[in-house]
Rosetta silent file (secondary structure, phi, psi, omega in degrees, C-alpha in Angstrom):
SEQUENCE: MTAPAATTDPTDAYPGYLTCLADADEYAAIDVAIGLLDAGVSPERVLLDLVAPAQAEVGERWARNEWSVAQEHAATHISERVVAAVAAHADTRPTGGHVVVACMDGEWHALPPRLVAEVLRLRGWQVTFLGASVPAAHLVSYLHRYDAQAVALACALPMRLPHAHRMIEACRRSDVPVVVGGRGFGADGRWAARLGAAWAPNAPAAAELIADERALRRVPTAQLAHLADDEYASLVRRRGELIDSALTDLRERVPATREYTAAQLDSTVSDLGHILDSLAAALYVDDASLFTEFVDWLAEILTSRRVPASAVEETLEHVAAALRDFPRAAHALALGRAGLAAASRSAV
SCORE:     score description
SCORE:     0.000 S_00000001
   1 L     0.000  165.198  177.907    6.776   -9.031   31.160 S_00000001
   2 L   -92.627  132.727 -179.813   10.040   -7.112   31.464 S_00000001
   3 L   -66.280  144.237  177.847   11.047   -5.050   28.456 S_00000001
   4 L   -60.857  158.621  179.456   14.271   -6.133   26.711 S_00000001
   5 L   -60.708  150.141 -178.213   17.449   -4.176   27.417 S_00000001
   6 L   -62.742  145.135  178.090   17.872   -0.945   25.465 S_00000001
   7 L  -142.474  162.696  177.743   19.595   -1.180   22.078 S_00000001
   8 L  -103.442   10.938 -179.080   20.441    1.226   19.280 S_00000001
   9 L  -126.856  113.660  178.201   19.333   -1.172   16.540 S_00000001
  10 H   -56.394  -29.558  178.853   15.628   -1.757   15.850 S_00000001
  11 H   -63.182  -38.971  178.590   16.566   -5.113   14.285 S_00000001
  12 H   -69.142  -33.628 -178.563   17.946   -6.283   17.629 S_00000001
  13 H   -79.517  -15.764 -172.763   14.825   -5.046   19.429 S_00000001
  14 H   -57.239  -49.657 -178.811   12.465   -6.692   16.941 S_00000001
  15 H   -58.199  -42.969  179.562   12.218  -10.203   18.537 S_00000001
  16 H   -66.297  -38.739  178.779   11.425   -8.769   21.943 S_00000001
  17 H   -64.307  -41.724  179.308    8.920   -6.338   20.486 S_00000001
  18 H   -64.025  -35.116  175.656    7.177   -9.151   18.612 S_00000001
  19 H   -64.005  -38.614  175.981    6.978  -11.082   21.878 S_00000001
  20 H   -59.264  -42.898  178.931    5.254   -8.075   23.440 S_00000001
  21 H   -65.164  -41.598  179.890    2.657   -8.180   20.656 S_00000001
  22 H   -64.330  -35.055  179.906    2.188  -11.926   21.098 S_00000001
  23 L   -85.947   -1.170 -176.141    1.701  -11.439   24.839 S_00000001
  24 L    55.099   40.119 -178.522   -0.636   -8.459   24.265 S_00000001
  25 L  -101.260   88.937 -175.736    1.654   -6.463   26.566 S_00000001
  26 H   -61.080  -43.315 -174.457    1.038   -2.873   25.519 S_00000001
  27 H   -68.494  -39.593  178.242    3.230   -1.270   28.151 S_00000001
  28 H   -66.703  -37.594  178.484    6.250   -3.435   27.417 S_00000001
  29 H   -62.935  -43.024  177.512    5.868   -2.772   23.688 S_00000001
  30 H   -63.998  -38.907  178.873    5.852    0.970   24.309 S_00000001
  31 H   -60.947  -38.975  178.344    8.890    0.589   26.569 S_00000001
  32 H   -60.869  -47.865 -178.108   10.791   -1.118   23.739 S_00000001
  33 H   -64.834  -46.628 -179.604   10.021    1.749   21.348 S_00000001
  34 H   -66.422  -34.256  176.408   10.773    4.505   23.846 S_00000001
  35 H   -60.368  -40.014  176.608   13.964    2.711   24.853 S_00000001
  36 H   -64.425  -43.107  179.453   15.168    2.925   21.259 S_00000001
  37 H   -62.732  -43.329  179.939   14.316    6.623   21.126 S_00000001
  38 H   -65.680  -25.817  179.082   16.141    7.280   24.390 S_00000001
  39 L   -83.788   -0.332  175.949   19.156    5.427   22.982 S_00000001
  40 L   102.974    2.884  177.640   19.293    7.872   20.074 S_00000001
  41 L   -74.401  137.389 -177.911   17.403    5.966   17.375 S_00000001
  42 L   -68.332  147.736  176.629   15.346    8.331   15.198 S_00000001
  43 H   -56.154  -36.556 -179.700   11.546    8.136   15.492 S_00000001
  44 H   -62.406  -41.993  178.977   11.334    7.407   11.768 S_00000001
  45 H   -66.289  -37.967  178.450   13.538    4.335   12.127 S_00000001
  46 H   -61.588  -42.594 -179.653   11.509    3.087   15.074 S_00000001
  47 H   -67.648  -44.429 -171.573    8.329    3.352   13.012 S_00000001
  48 H   -89.890  -27.037 -176.828    9.708    1.861    9.812 S_00000001
  49 H  -104.537   -7.897  177.898   12.255   -0.666   11.098 S_00000001
  50 H  -120.389  -62.277 -174.266   10.400   -1.914   14.170 S_00000001
  51 H   -66.127  -47.167 -175.774    6.651   -1.277   14.064 S_00000001
  52 H   -61.820  -51.769  179.825    6.111   -1.799   10.321 S_00000001
  53 H   -65.311  -32.981  177.916    7.870   -5.182    9.940 S_00000001
  54 H   -65.003  -40.255  179.357    6.342   -6.455   13.174 S_00000001
  55 H   -67.502  -35.062  175.849    2.865   -5.579   11.914 S_00000001
  56 H   -62.601  -39.934  177.916    3.603   -7.358    8.636 S_00000001
  57 H   -66.794  -34.998  175.879    4.506  -10.466   10.639 S_00000001
  58 H   -57.848  -46.441  178.166    1.250  -10.140   12.577 S_00000001
  59 H   -62.024  -38.602  179.540   -0.618  -10.345    9.271 S_00000001
  60 H   -66.288  -38.940  179.689    1.418  -13.361    8.201 S_00000001
  61 H   -66.431  -35.445  174.587    0.658  -15.196   11.447 S_00000001
  62 H   -66.172  -43.776 -178.317   -3.045  -14.609   10.899 S_00000001
  63 H   -62.033  -35.562  179.561   -2.752  -15.834    7.306 S_00000001
  64 L   -82.432    3.308 -179.633   -0.981  -19.007    8.468 S_00000001
  65 L    64.598   24.757  176.153   -3.775  -19.543   11.015 S_00000001
  66 L   -84.524  -28.066  178.236   -1.261  -19.290   13.844 S_00000001
  67 L  -121.328  144.803  175.915   -3.121  -16.309   15.348 S_00000001
  68 L   -79.089  170.776  175.629   -6.841  -15.740   15.656 S_00000001
  69 H   -60.060  -39.233 -179.961   -8.593  -12.604   14.483 S_00000001
  70 H   -62.625  -42.843  178.053   -8.745  -11.502   18.121 S_00000001
  71 H   -64.185  -41.217  178.841   -4.966  -11.861   18.530 S_00000001
  72 H   -63.280  -41.574  179.320   -4.362   -9.960   15.307 S_00000001
  73 H   -66.198  -40.748  179.578   -6.664   -7.153   16.428 S_00000001
  74 H   -62.848  -43.917  179.671   -5.009   -6.956   19.850 S_00000001
  75 H   -64.495  -40.303  178.981   -1.543   -6.746   18.290 S_00000001
  76 H   -64.134  -41.294  177.510   -2.688   -4.082   15.840 S_00000001
  77 H   -60.417  -42.470  179.534   -4.159   -2.018   18.663 S_00000001
  78 H   -64.192  -42.356  178.111   -0.860   -2.204   20.539 S_00000001
  79 H   -60.448  -39.441  177.521    1.055   -1.139   17.437 S_00000001
  80 H   -63.270  -38.919  177.947   -1.275    1.853   17.093 S_00000001
  81 H   -66.712  -37.459  178.358   -0.578    2.771   20.722 S_00000001
  82 H   -65.269  -43.321  178.032    3.166    2.474   20.092 S_00000001
  83 H   -58.815  -43.957  178.771    2.897    4.775   17.069 S_00000001
  84 H   -62.566  -39.556 -179.881    1.045    7.310   19.214 S_00000001
  85 H   -66.981  -40.623  178.276    3.707    7.064   21.922 S_00000001
  86 H   -64.270  -43.332  179.822    6.530    7.579   19.409 S_00000001
  87 H   -62.982  -42.530  179.735    4.723   10.587   17.914 S_00000001
  88 H   -65.895  -38.640  179.789    4.161   12.119   21.345 S_00000001
  89 H   -65.334  -39.508 -178.695    7.804   11.559   22.297 S_00000001
  90 H   -70.948  -39.619  177.164    9.002   13.243   19.068 S_00000001
  91 L    49.811   49.842 -178.160    6.592   16.199   19.531 S_00000001
  92 L   -77.986  139.110  177.529    7.354   17.542   16.049 S_00000001
  93 L  -104.853  138.697 -176.026    5.883   20.911   15.063 S_00000001
  94 L   -69.195  139.776  175.318    4.811   21.537   11.433 S_00000001
  95 L  -125.228   -9.227 -177.100    6.925   23.769    9.242 S_00000001
  96 L  -113.575 -163.144 -176.988    5.525   22.774    5.835 S_00000001
  97 L   -77.778 -175.536 -174.788    2.215   22.583    4.014 S_00000001
  98 E   -96.586  128.487  177.229   -0.918   20.551    4.705 S_00000001
  99 E  -124.643  134.606  177.071   -1.153   16.908    3.592 S_00000001
 100 E  -103.759  132.021  178.891   -4.220   14.683    3.964 S_00000001
 101 E  -120.096  133.186 -176.979   -3.697   10.936    4.425 S_00000001
 102 E  -154.416  160.407  171.742   -6.564    8.455    4.105 S_00000001
 103 E   -91.306  151.710  175.736   -7.549    4.896    3.272 S_00000001
 104 L   -61.507  155.737  174.457   -9.610    4.122    0.209 S_00000001
 105 L   -56.982  126.440 -179.105  -13.349    3.651    0.613 S_00000001
 106 L    87.521    0.223 -178.547  -13.861    0.087    1.881 S_00000001
 107 L  -103.347  120.153 -172.544  -10.237   -0.242    2.992 S_00000001
 108 L  -109.170    0.800  179.339   -9.862   -0.988    6.725 S_00000001
 109 L   -85.071   88.392 -170.353   -6.090   -1.558    7.054 S_00000001
 110 L   -91.473  -15.752 -175.476   -5.338    1.793    8.653 S_00000001
 111 H   -67.648  -44.544  178.847   -1.979    1.206   10.346 S_00000001
 112 H   -56.903  -47.773  176.795    0.260    1.392    7.225 S_00000001
 113 H   -67.393  -26.059  175.115   -1.117    4.804    6.144 S_00000001
 114 H   -64.029  -38.836  176.606   -0.914    5.918    9.776 S_00000001
 115 H   -63.910  -40.637  176.760    2.827    5.204    9.605 S_00000001
 116 H   -61.094  -44.105 -179.781    3.039    7.271    6.418 S_00000001
 117 H   -59.946  -41.820 -178.184    1.196   10.098    8.162 S_00000001
 118 H   -71.029  -36.051  176.582    3.621   10.048   11.086 S_00000001
 119 H   -64.352  -42.812  176.345    6.689    9.993    8.827 S_00000001
 120 H   -60.221  -41.942  179.616    5.317   13.012    6.970 S_00000001
 121 H   -63.689  -41.419  178.728    4.686   14.726   10.298 S_00000001
 122 H   -62.875  -27.365 -179.881    8.229   13.969   11.435 S_00000001
 123 L   -91.265   10.881  170.568    9.483   15.625    8.256 S_00000001
 124 L   101.360   -1.808 -179.814    7.642   18.841    9.060 S_00000001
 125 L   -78.416  148.996  169.040    4.353   18.518    7.214 S_00000001
 126 E   -85.214  116.163 -170.131    1.044   19.471    8.787 S_00000001
 127 E  -117.001  133.788  169.256   -0.818   16.179    8.485 S_00000001
 128 E  -113.110  118.412  178.820   -4.477   15.282    8.792 S_00000001
 129 E  -101.103  115.452 -175.506   -5.027   11.534    9.041 S_00000001
 130 L   -89.822   -8.912  173.479   -8.609   10.618    8.137 S_00000001
 131 L    84.262 -157.113 -172.550   -8.261    6.924    8.961 S_00000001
 132 L   -80.740  152.755  170.763   -9.909    3.877    7.437 S_00000001
 133 L    42.139   72.480  178.711  -12.544    3.651    4.678 S_00000001
 134 L   -96.751  116.278  177.999  -13.124    7.262    3.718 S_00000001
 135 L   -59.564  142.386 -176.385  -15.984    7.676    1.180 S_00000001
 136 H   -57.008  -43.529 -177.933  -14.877    9.620   -1.899 S_00000001
 137 H   -63.083  -37.122 -179.900  -17.601   12.266   -1.523 S_00000001
 138 H   -71.072  -37.171  177.775  -16.610   12.910    2.084 S_00000001
 139 H   -63.867  -46.329  179.942  -12.941   13.202    1.168 S_00000001
 140 H   -62.000  -41.930  177.878  -13.701   15.722   -1.577 S_00000001
 141 H   -60.071  -40.412  179.130  -15.921   17.698    0.784 S_00000001
 142 H   -64.909  -42.285 -178.964  -13.092   17.809    3.296 S_00000001
 143 H   -64.884  -34.634  178.339  -10.621   18.981    0.648 S_00000001
 144 H   -68.291  -31.441 -176.915  -12.971   21.783   -0.382 S_00000001
 145 H   -86.185  -35.768 -177.396  -13.238   22.959    3.201 S_00000001
 146 L  -121.908  119.745 -177.715   -9.604   22.563    4.261 S_00000001
 147 L   -61.225  135.114  178.731   -6.811   23.488    1.876 S_00000001
 148 L  -135.605  141.046  177.795   -4.342   20.661    1.192 S_00000001
 149 L   -80.023  -28.949 -179.636   -1.129   20.592   -0.783 S_00000001
 150 E  -161.279  161.806  174.405   -1.449   16.871   -1.484 S_00000001
 151 E  -123.444  132.916  174.554   -3.413   13.733   -0.656 S_00000001
 152 E  -110.075  119.704 -177.044   -1.820   10.372    0.167 S_00000001
 153 E  -113.895  134.699 -177.572   -4.192    7.446   -0.406 S_00000001
 154 E  -112.006  143.707  177.265   -3.554    3.889    0.788 S_00000001
 155 L  -145.644  118.358 -179.310   -4.906    0.638   -0.596 S_00000001
 156 L   -95.800  -20.032 -174.510   -3.907   -2.784    0.755 S_00000001
 157 L  -116.260  118.134  179.961   -6.307   -4.916   -1.293 S_00000001
 158 H   -56.386  -27.740 -179.118   -6.122   -4.996   -5.110 S_00000001
 159 H   -64.446  -14.206  179.429   -9.829   -5.800   -5.284 S_00000001
 160 H   -90.747    3.919 -174.658  -10.449   -2.203   -4.164 S_00000001
 161 H   -59.629  -39.226  176.834   -8.692   -0.676   -7.188 S_00000001
 162 H   -59.414  -39.550  176.306  -11.860    0.418   -9.035 S_00000001
 163 H   -66.409  -38.775  179.419  -12.871    2.364   -5.922 S_00000001
 164 H   -60.247  -42.101 -178.917   -9.320    3.688   -5.647 S_00000001
 165 H   -63.425  -39.236  178.649   -9.474    5.065   -9.175 S_00000001
 166 H   -64.539  -37.455  178.736  -12.700    6.904   -8.425 S_00000001
 167 H   -69.814  -39.659  178.444  -11.126    8.498   -5.348 S_00000001
 168 H   -60.015  -47.550 -178.721   -8.002    9.476   -7.280 S_00000001
 169 H   -66.862  -35.281  178.238  -10.072   11.150   -9.966 S_00000001
 170 H   -63.608  -39.905  177.840  -12.267   12.896   -7.369 S_00000001
 171 H   -66.191  -40.503 -179.273   -9.163   14.433   -5.771 S_00000001
 172 H   -64.747  -38.065  177.811   -7.849   15.542   -9.138 S_00000001
 173 H   -64.808  -21.229  174.912  -11.113   17.258   -9.956 S_00000001
 174 L   -89.267    5.200  179.151  -10.535   19.214   -6.756 S_00000001
 175 L    61.732   36.481  175.062   -7.086   20.140   -8.158 S_00000001
 176 L  -115.526  119.078 -179.306   -5.256   18.353   -5.341 S_00000001
 177 L   -65.812  151.802 -172.896   -2.366   16.111   -6.467 S_00000001
 178 E  -125.547  138.706  167.256   -2.400   12.493   -5.244 S_00000001
 179 E  -120.737  137.357 -178.265    0.240    9.968   -4.254 S_00000001
 180 E  -118.814  158.149  178.204   -0.843    6.379   -3.684 S_00000001
 181 E  -161.385  171.862 -179.247    0.748    3.450   -1.910 S_00000001
 182 L   113.052  158.219 -177.275    0.108    0.047   -0.416 S_00000001
 183 H   -62.071  -21.287 -179.119    0.165   -3.550   -1.590 S_00000001
 184 H   -62.417  -20.466 -179.769   -3.126   -3.026   -3.378 S_00000001
 185 H   -94.991    7.605 -178.708   -1.298   -1.244   -6.214 S_00000001
 186 L    93.381  148.822 -177.401    1.115   -4.143   -6.767 S_00000001
 187 L   -59.264  -29.420 -179.191    4.570   -4.718   -5.321 S_00000001
 188 L  -108.131    9.013  179.061    6.071   -2.584   -8.087 S_00000001
 189 L    74.158   16.837 -173.557    3.204   -0.092   -8.362 S_00000001
 190 H   -64.116  -31.290 -179.404    2.192   -1.387  -11.783 S_00000001
 191 H   -80.514  -23.313  172.437   -1.529   -0.941  -11.155 S_00000001
 192 H   -64.977  -43.021  178.229   -1.007    2.614   -9.952 S_00000001
 193 H   -61.533  -39.176  179.631    0.597    3.345  -13.318 S_00000001
 194 H   -64.053  -32.150  179.275   -2.376    1.762  -15.084 S_00000001
 195 L   -87.880   -0.745  178.727   -4.675    4.103  -13.164 S_00000001
 196 L    72.666   37.313 -177.912   -2.476    7.111  -13.946 S_00000001
 197 L  -118.753  145.956  173.711   -1.452    7.742  -10.333 S_00000001
 198 E   -71.117  133.265 -173.567    1.872    8.683   -8.756 S_00000001
 199 E  -122.321  140.435  176.381    3.035    5.745   -6.625 S_00000001
 200 L  -123.985  129.735 -177.472    5.389    5.553   -3.669 S_00000001
 201 L   -74.920  -17.625 -178.182    6.744    2.192   -2.443 S_00000001
 202 L  -158.083  176.755 -175.669    7.208    3.390    1.138 S_00000001
 203 H   -64.069  -45.019  178.285    6.752    6.321    3.501 S_00000001
 204 H   -60.471  -39.226  178.545   10.099    8.049    2.785 S_00000001
 205 H   -65.539  -37.145  177.460    9.441    7.858   -0.964 S_00000001
 206 H   -64.168  -40.834  179.666    5.977    9.338   -0.425 S_00000001
 207 H   -63.918  -41.147  179.691    7.489   12.207    1.568 S_00000001
 208 H   -67.207  -37.941 -179.194   10.029   12.935   -1.167 S_00000001
 209 H   -68.577  -42.082  179.879    7.357   12.840   -3.871 S_00000001
 210 H   -64.498  -32.214 -179.952    5.046   15.172   -1.962 S_00000001
 211 H   -70.164  -16.878 -179.333    7.927   17.601   -1.507 S_00000001
 212 L  -114.245   85.707 -173.151    8.261   17.819   -5.313 S_00000001
 213 H   -60.707  -35.523 -179.931    4.864   19.075   -6.479 S_00000001
 214 H   -64.534  -41.525  177.948    5.845   19.141  -10.146 S_00000001
 215 H   -66.466  -36.620 -179.187    6.843   15.474  -10.024 S_00000001
 216 H   -65.879  -34.955  179.669    3.649   14.654   -8.140 S_00000001
 217 H   -85.727  -15.372 -177.746    1.523   16.264  -10.834 S_00000001
 218 L   -88.344   79.227 -177.667    3.579   14.817  -13.679 S_00000001
 219 L  -119.795  153.419  179.882    1.827   11.455  -13.980 S_00000001
 220 L   -71.499  160.333  177.041    0.925    9.371  -17.032 S_00000001
 221 L   -71.571  143.431  177.281   -2.606    9.197  -18.366 S_00000001
 222 L   -58.488  140.429 -177.674   -4.737    6.313  -17.111 S_00000001
 223 L  -108.851   81.366 -172.525   -4.671    3.327  -19.492 S_00000001
 224 L  -129.044   25.793 -179.345   -8.247    2.080  -19.338 S_00000001
 225 H   -60.987  -26.082 -178.192   -9.397    1.910  -22.964 S_00000001
 226 H   -64.336  -19.247 -179.475  -10.128   -1.801  -22.460 S_00000001
 227 H   -65.963  -12.474  178.988  -13.136   -0.921  -20.293 S_00000001
 228 H   -63.775  -19.652 -179.649  -15.019   -0.165  -23.494 S_00000001
 229 H   -75.874   -7.954  173.435  -15.741   -3.908  -23.845 S_00000001
 230 L    70.739    8.898  179.401  -18.137   -3.606  -20.853 S_00000001
 231 H   -64.073  -44.271 -178.918  -16.894   -6.811  -19.191 S_00000001
 232 H   -61.137  -51.618 -177.439  -16.111   -5.045  -15.923 S_00000001
 233 H   -61.632  -39.466 -179.502  -19.448   -3.224  -15.713 S_00000001
 234 H   -66.859  -40.690  178.754  -21.399   -6.339  -16.639 S_00000001
 235 H   -63.190  -42.464  179.339  -19.630   -8.434  -14.016 S_00000001
 236 H   -61.513  -41.268  179.759  -20.359   -5.827  -11.338 S_00000001
 237 H   -64.266  -32.327 -175.102  -24.043   -5.814  -12.288 S_00000001
 238 L   -94.985    7.086 -173.505  -24.213   -9.611  -12.034 S_00000001
 239 H   -54.518  -52.096 -178.130  -22.269   -9.892   -8.766 S_00000001
 240 H   -61.222  -43.883  179.151  -25.225  -10.827   -6.535 S_00000001
 241 H   -61.166  -42.389 -178.370  -26.619  -13.312   -9.037 S_00000001
 242 H   -68.867  -36.680  176.987  -23.219  -14.997   -9.436 S_00000001
 243 H   -63.088  -44.727 -179.268  -22.702  -15.303   -5.675 S_00000001
 244 H   -62.617  -46.063 -177.320  -26.103  -16.986   -5.296 S_00000001
 245 H   -70.087  -35.525  178.476  -25.545  -19.413   -8.148 S_00000001
 246 H   -67.020  -37.839  178.384  -21.974  -20.212   -7.039 S_00000001
 247 H   -66.364  -42.004  177.553  -23.184  -20.973   -3.506 S_00000001
 248 H   -61.557  -44.501  179.599  -25.908  -23.280   -4.863 S_00000001
 249 H   -62.895  -40.403 -178.389  -23.360  -25.041   -7.077 S_00000001
 250 H   -64.640  -39.480  178.846  -20.930  -25.413   -4.165 S_00000001
 251 H   -65.549  -31.923  178.224  -23.584  -27.067   -2.010 S_00000001
 252 H   -74.487  -38.156 -176.431  -24.269  -29.578   -4.765 S_00000001
 253 H   -82.136  -33.349 -176.962  -20.593  -30.378   -5.356 S_00000001
 254 L  -121.544   90.668 -175.277  -19.430  -30.315   -1.733 S_00000001
 255 H   -54.885  -29.623 -177.904  -22.147  -31.896    0.447 S_00000001
 256 H   -61.057  -26.301 -178.496  -20.347  -30.882    3.658 S_00000001
 257 H   -68.606  -18.539  179.595  -21.189  -27.250    2.944 S_00000001
 258 H   -69.597  -19.365 -178.921  -24.879  -28.027    3.490 S_00000001
 259 H   -99.813   11.229 -178.013  -24.111  -28.493    7.197 S_00000001
 260 L   -62.155  144.148  171.451  -22.283  -25.172    7.584 S_00000001
 261 L   -72.445  170.587  178.981  -23.100  -23.022   10.592 S_00000001
 262 H   -59.553  -39.503  179.943  -24.353  -19.486   10.030 S_00000001
 263 H   -66.039  -42.293  178.785  -20.822  -18.174   10.631 S_00000001
 264 H   -65.354  -38.005  179.234  -19.311  -20.631    8.147 S_00000001
 265 H   -66.366  -42.264  177.761  -21.957  -19.745    5.587 S_00000001
 266 H   -61.031  -41.680  179.711  -21.288  -16.015    6.021 S_00000001
 267 H   -64.397  -39.365  179.623  -17.563  -16.637    5.558 S_00000001
 268 H   -65.606  -45.003  178.462  -18.217  -18.662    2.394 S_00000001
 269 H   -61.746  -39.942  177.953  -20.431  -15.955    0.910 S_00000001
 270 H   -61.987  -43.258  178.805  -17.737  -13.391    1.767 S_00000001
 271 H   -63.079  -40.889  177.896  -15.085  -15.499    0.015 S_00000001
 272 H   -62.402  -41.203  176.842  -17.273  -15.817   -3.070 S_00000001
 273 H   -62.566  -40.582  179.402  -17.697  -12.055   -3.099 S_00000001
 274 H   -64.812  -38.065  177.751  -13.943  -11.559   -2.802 S_00000001
 275 H   -60.180  -47.710 -178.935  -13.350  -13.901   -5.739 S_00000001
 276 H   -68.303  -37.749  179.111  -15.721  -11.897   -7.931 S_00000001
 277 H   -66.724  -37.262  177.976  -14.384   -8.555   -6.708 S_00000001
 278 H   -69.279  -37.860  175.882  -10.820   -9.626   -7.481 S_00000001
 279 H   -63.865  -42.483  178.916  -11.885  -10.798  -10.929 S_00000001
 280 H   -62.752  -41.555  178.657  -13.624   -7.463  -11.501 S_00000001
 281 H   -64.588  -37.760  177.301  -10.520   -5.560  -10.410 S_00000001
 282 H   -62.995  -38.778  176.907   -8.401   -7.657  -12.783 S_00000001
 283 H   -67.988  -36.082 -177.359  -10.760   -6.712  -15.600 S_00000001
 284 H   -63.876  -43.075 -178.714  -10.614   -3.059  -14.550 S_00000001
 285 H   -97.427    1.080  178.389   -6.818   -2.866  -14.830 S_00000001
 286 L    56.613   50.495  179.754   -6.651   -5.522  -17.584 S_00000001
 287 L  -143.817  105.019 -177.312   -4.159   -7.715  -15.715 S_00000001
 288 H   -64.744  -23.581 -178.355   -5.046  -11.362  -15.059 S_00000001
 289 H   -63.085  -28.460  176.620   -2.143  -11.686  -12.600 S_00000001
 290 H   -59.031  -43.233 -178.600   -4.133   -9.622  -10.091 S_00000001
 291 H   -72.342  -44.732 -177.027   -6.762  -12.362  -10.061 S_00000001
 292 H   -65.932  -35.826  176.862   -4.382  -15.325  -10.077 S_00000001
 293 H   -64.297  -39.795  177.943   -2.370  -13.890   -7.189 S_00000001
 294 H   -66.013  -43.623 -178.760   -5.549  -13.515   -5.161 S_00000001
 295 H   -60.436  -43.909  178.927   -6.695  -17.054   -5.991 S_00000001
 296 H   -62.039  -42.905  179.374   -3.343  -18.497   -4.889 S_00000001
 297 H   -63.581  -45.500 -179.126   -3.500  -16.485   -1.652 S_00000001
 298 H   -61.998  -41.238  179.310   -7.084  -17.542   -0.933 S_00000001
 299 H   -62.248  -39.638  178.283   -6.240  -21.199   -1.516 S_00000001
 300 H   -65.451  -42.338  179.318   -3.357  -20.951    0.970 S_00000001
 301 H   -61.958  -47.677 -177.544   -5.591  -19.271    3.554 S_00000001
 302 H   -65.194  -39.526  179.235   -8.334  -21.899    3.181 S_00000001
 303 H   -62.481  -40.817  179.155   -5.829  -24.764    3.304 S_00000001
 304 H   -64.964  -21.055  178.626   -4.373  -23.418    6.543 S_00000001
 305 L  -103.521   16.809  175.261   -7.925  -23.502    7.927 S_00000001
 306 L    62.479   31.784  172.409   -8.487  -27.076    6.712 S_00000001
 307 L  -104.257  124.477 -176.346  -10.897  -26.079    3.973 S_00000001
 308 L   -59.845  127.643  179.637  -10.142  -27.986    0.744 S_00000001
 309 L   -65.176  -17.519  178.625   -8.706  -25.679   -1.909 S_00000001
 310 H   -59.981  -25.754  178.916  -10.583  -27.776   -4.475 S_00000001
 311 H   -63.890  -33.431  177.678  -13.669  -25.799   -3.485 S_00000001
 312 H   -67.968  -44.432 -179.181  -12.024  -22.704   -4.969 S_00000001
 313 H   -61.816  -39.883  179.808  -11.244  -24.503   -8.219 S_00000001
 314 H   -67.467  -36.300  177.047  -14.829  -25.722   -8.479 S_00000001
 315 H   -65.504  -42.076  178.411  -16.122  -22.215   -7.878 S_00000001
 316 H   -63.057  -36.592  177.751  -13.869  -20.854  -10.628 S_00000001
 317 H   -63.788  -42.444  179.119  -15.194  -23.522  -12.966 S_00000001
 318 H   -64.083  -45.826 -179.346  -18.766  -22.484  -12.204 S_00000001
 319 H   -64.158  -38.898  178.901  -18.038  -18.784  -12.695 S_00000001
 320 H   -60.566  -40.126  178.344  -16.199  -19.537  -15.951 S_00000001
 321 H   -65.612  -37.906 -179.378  -19.272  -21.330  -17.286 S_00000001
 322 H   -71.638  -26.306 -177.038  -21.475  -18.396  -16.303 S_00000001
 323 L  -112.716   33.235 -175.915  -19.090  -15.917  -17.958 S_00000001
 324 L   -63.601  -18.725  178.903  -18.238  -17.916  -21.070 S_00000001
 325 L   -94.539   11.453  179.377  -19.054  -14.885  -23.236 S_00000001
 326 L  -112.095   92.393 -172.925  -16.514  -12.719  -21.378 S_00000001
 327 H   -60.040  -41.437 -179.191  -13.137  -13.417  -23.064 S_00000001
 328 H   -69.443  -39.800  177.272  -10.931  -11.448  -20.650 S_00000001
 329 H   -65.856  -41.466  179.415  -12.680  -12.918  -17.620 S_00000001
 330 H   -60.911  -39.444  179.066  -12.490  -16.413  -19.116 S_00000001
 331 H   -63.688  -46.231  179.983   -8.743  -15.996  -19.615 S_00000001
 332 H   -63.905  -42.560  179.737   -8.181  -14.918  -15.996 S_00000001
 333 H   -64.365  -38.689  178.187  -10.365  -17.740  -14.666 S_00000001
 334 H   -64.204  -42.241  177.970   -8.512  -20.302  -16.780 S_00000001
 335 H   -64.912  -39.430  178.379   -5.176  -19.089  -15.430 S_00000001
 336 H   -62.817  -42.764  178.665   -6.518  -19.215  -11.890 S_00000001
 337 H   -67.365  -38.636  179.145   -7.706  -22.798  -12.320 S_00000001
 338 H   -64.893  -40.176  178.726   -4.427  -23.835  -13.911 S_00000001
 339 H   -64.675  -41.014  178.099   -2.472  -22.373  -11.009 S_00000001
 340 H   -65.283  -40.643  179.526   -4.588  -24.208   -8.462 S_00000001
 341 H   -64.227  -41.368  179.440   -4.221  -27.476  -10.362 S_00000001
 342 H   -64.372  -42.365  179.287   -0.434  -27.067  -10.518 S_00000001
 343 H   -64.248  -38.083  179.562   -0.266  -26.315   -6.801 S_00000001
 344 H   -65.496  -39.690  179.554   -2.422  -29.357   -6.059 S_00000001
 345 H   -66.599  -40.072 -177.944   -0.114  -31.635   -8.121 S_00000001
 346 H   -70.402  -23.108 -179.182    3.023  -30.321   -6.419 S_00000001
 347 H   -80.457  -16.400 -178.360    1.485  -30.926   -2.999 S_00000001
 348 L   -75.075    0.000    0.000    0.951  -34.630   -3.703 S_00000001
């Protein structure tokens, strides 16, 4: 396709850029970005006002089942190529200290932290981007070998928060201050505060926080006294058992699941694991809304794929019966079931 005419406003270029992603036209997408740069738009604006919102829309189209996984992956790859092209065009040389940027262990959404890394680089920092799913031990080993002024850690999925906390604490034991970001910490960063971590809502805020080391180190103490009730640890220990029993229960309640293909069965087991992991994360930060938000999202995803959301409600009922001696878990599960029931009534 032909790239849209040059403009000085990323908002104006956005529709054409999104069309490039939909068409999997890497070269046209790069032309749009470079055209903005040549027109005088700053590299930071191109990254944050063009690439970032377009990638968010890519995720939404996958969630609405408008795009396949393959289309989403192709678009993400193109966005990564555009980021690389913008960085090469800017050719910024470091004038500040060393910052390490990485995704939490088990976190594979690498483009948002890559944007943070490039914004930091544009602002003069020497940046090492370690990419997706960095094990805590490997990150600490890297920090011991290469001096860093700060670490920026990204988390897109709230269910990964227990792992995030372990990585945060591992960095602190290495005496390297940490700033965290991403949807996994809540839209307002409330779960970052619960974990005692400095939180930045976006890349510019992260850059400003890193530039102020005293502010970066001045964070509240983690608020995790509730873990003494052992609900979180017990749930984690029983995860495999609960997945097996929930799958058996689902096959009894929903006969159609007995005819699932291997791929459908794998997807179902994965969903059951995500339900339990989100419940565990809610117990870890003592906030039932983390679980209910995930349940609502999962129901929307399944509905868009013509899977009855009632299957989620039935699974929550089964898990609630299995965890009847876990008061905090029972409360979260009850709220999740109530939300699904309300959504089901409003849809009628």
